[in-house]
Coordinates of C-alpha atoms in Angstrom, one line a residue:
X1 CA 34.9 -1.2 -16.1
X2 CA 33.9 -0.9 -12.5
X3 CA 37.5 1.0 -11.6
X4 CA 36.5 3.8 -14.0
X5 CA 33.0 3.9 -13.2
X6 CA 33.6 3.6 -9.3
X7 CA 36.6 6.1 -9.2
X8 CA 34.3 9.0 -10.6
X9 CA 32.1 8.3 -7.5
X10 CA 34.9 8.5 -5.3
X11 CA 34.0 11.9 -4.1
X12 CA 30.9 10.3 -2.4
X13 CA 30.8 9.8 1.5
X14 CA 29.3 6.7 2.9
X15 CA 26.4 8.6 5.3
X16 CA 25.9 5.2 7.1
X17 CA 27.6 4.4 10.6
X18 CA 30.9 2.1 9.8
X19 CA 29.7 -0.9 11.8
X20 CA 26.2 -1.0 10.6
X21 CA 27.4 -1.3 6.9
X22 CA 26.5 -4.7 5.5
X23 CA 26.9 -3.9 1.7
X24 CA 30.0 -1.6 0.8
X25 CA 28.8 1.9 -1.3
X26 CA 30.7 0.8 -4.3
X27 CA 28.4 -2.3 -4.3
X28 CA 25.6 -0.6 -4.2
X29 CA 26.4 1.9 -6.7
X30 CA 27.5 -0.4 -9.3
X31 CA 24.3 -2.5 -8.8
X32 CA 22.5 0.9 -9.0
X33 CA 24.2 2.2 -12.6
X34 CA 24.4 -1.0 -13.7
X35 CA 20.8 -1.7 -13.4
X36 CA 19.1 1.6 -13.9
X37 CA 21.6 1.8 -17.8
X38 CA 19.7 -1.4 -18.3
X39 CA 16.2 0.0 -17.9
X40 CA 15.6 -0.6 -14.0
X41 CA 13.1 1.7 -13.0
X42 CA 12.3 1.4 -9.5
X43 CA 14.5 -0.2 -6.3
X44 CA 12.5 -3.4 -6.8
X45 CA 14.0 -3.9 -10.2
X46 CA 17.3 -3.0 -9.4
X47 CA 17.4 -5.7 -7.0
X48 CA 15.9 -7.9 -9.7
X49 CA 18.4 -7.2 -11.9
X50 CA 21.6 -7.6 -9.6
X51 CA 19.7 -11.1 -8.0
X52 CA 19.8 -12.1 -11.9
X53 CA 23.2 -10.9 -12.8
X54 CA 25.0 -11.3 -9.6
X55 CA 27.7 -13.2 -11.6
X56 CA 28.5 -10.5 -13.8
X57 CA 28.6 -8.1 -11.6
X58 CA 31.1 -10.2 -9.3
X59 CA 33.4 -9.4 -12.0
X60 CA 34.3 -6.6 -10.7
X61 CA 33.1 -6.4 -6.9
X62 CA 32.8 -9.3 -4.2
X63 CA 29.1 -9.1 -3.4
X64 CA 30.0 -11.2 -0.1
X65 CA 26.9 -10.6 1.4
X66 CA 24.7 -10.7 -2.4
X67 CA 22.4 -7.6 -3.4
X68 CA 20.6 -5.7 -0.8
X69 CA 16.4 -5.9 -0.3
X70 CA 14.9 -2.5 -2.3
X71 CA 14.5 -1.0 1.2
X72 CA 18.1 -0.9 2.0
X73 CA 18.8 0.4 -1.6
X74 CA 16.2 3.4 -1.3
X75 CA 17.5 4.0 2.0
X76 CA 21.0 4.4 1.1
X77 CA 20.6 5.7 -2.0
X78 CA 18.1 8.7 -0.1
X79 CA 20.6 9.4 2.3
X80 CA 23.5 10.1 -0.2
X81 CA 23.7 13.8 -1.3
X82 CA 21.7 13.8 -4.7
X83 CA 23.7 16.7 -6.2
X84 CA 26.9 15.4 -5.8
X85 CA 25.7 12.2 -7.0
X86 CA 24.3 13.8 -9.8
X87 CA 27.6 15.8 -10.5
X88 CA 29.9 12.4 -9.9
X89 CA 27.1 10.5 -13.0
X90 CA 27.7 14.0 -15.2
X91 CA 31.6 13.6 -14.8
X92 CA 31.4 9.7 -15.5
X93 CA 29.3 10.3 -18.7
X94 CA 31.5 13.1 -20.4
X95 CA 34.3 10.7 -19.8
X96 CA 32.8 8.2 -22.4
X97 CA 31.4 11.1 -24.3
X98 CA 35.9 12.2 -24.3
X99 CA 37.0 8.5 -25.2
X100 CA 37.9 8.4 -28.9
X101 CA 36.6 5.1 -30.3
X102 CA 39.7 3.0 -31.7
X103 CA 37.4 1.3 -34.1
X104 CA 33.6 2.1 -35.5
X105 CA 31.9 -1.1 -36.3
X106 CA 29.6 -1.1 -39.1
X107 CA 26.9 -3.6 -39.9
X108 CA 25.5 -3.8 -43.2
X109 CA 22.1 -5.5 -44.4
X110 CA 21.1 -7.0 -47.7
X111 CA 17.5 -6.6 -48.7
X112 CA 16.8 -9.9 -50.1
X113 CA 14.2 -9.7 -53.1
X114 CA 15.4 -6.3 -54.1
X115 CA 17.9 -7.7 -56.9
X116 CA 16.3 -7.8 -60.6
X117 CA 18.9 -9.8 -62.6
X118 CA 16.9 -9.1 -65.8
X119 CA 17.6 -5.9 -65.4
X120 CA 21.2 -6.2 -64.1
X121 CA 20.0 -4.7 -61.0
X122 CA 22.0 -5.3 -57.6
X123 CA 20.1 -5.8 -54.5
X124 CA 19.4 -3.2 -52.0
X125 CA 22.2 -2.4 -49.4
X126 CA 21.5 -0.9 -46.1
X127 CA 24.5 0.4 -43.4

């Protein structure tokens, strides 16, 4: 997941000085998507969200040095050039829009009380 998600963000350059980096840009943008698909709204809840799902998320990344404060996440996220960013998130998305599903899963519901076996009546199916 985080190879085909990252790789469309490859185009990005890291605007921070190499030896003041504490948290790698692929880090941070995975915490980012990840949390904001999720429903993060703010930095404060982004950090929320990868402090509470750390594990998952070291699934696919190291996270040696855990999620950064909201600060450093508005900062670096600021500093990055918003169009490109936007244009890297538009590639990413028509991606999944491109993938053909290899199965569709269908769940069905059965009203229960809907039958009338007086009547010979089935009960109500919903898909």
């Amino acid at each position: 997941m985080a190879g085909s998600l990252l790789d469309h963000f490859a185009a990005l350059s890291d605007p921070r000085q190499s030896w003041k980096v504490v948290y790698p840009l692929p880090e941070i943008l995975l915490v980012v998507l990840c949390a904001t698909i999720a429903g993060a709204e703010d930095f404060v809840e982004i950090r929320r969200w990868g402090t509470m799902n750390r594990d998952f998320l070291r699934r696919f990344l190291s996270y040696a040095d855990g999620i950064p404060s909201h600060d450093t996440l508005n900062d670096i996220l600021n500093a990055l050039d918003g169009d490109l960013f936007a244009r890297c998130f538009g590639d990413w998305v028509e991606g999944l829009r491109e993938a053909e599903p290899d199965i569709v899963a269908i769940d069905g519901k059965t009203s229960r009380w809907t039958h009338d076996r007086a009547k010979d009546r089935n009960p109500l199916h919903l898909v």
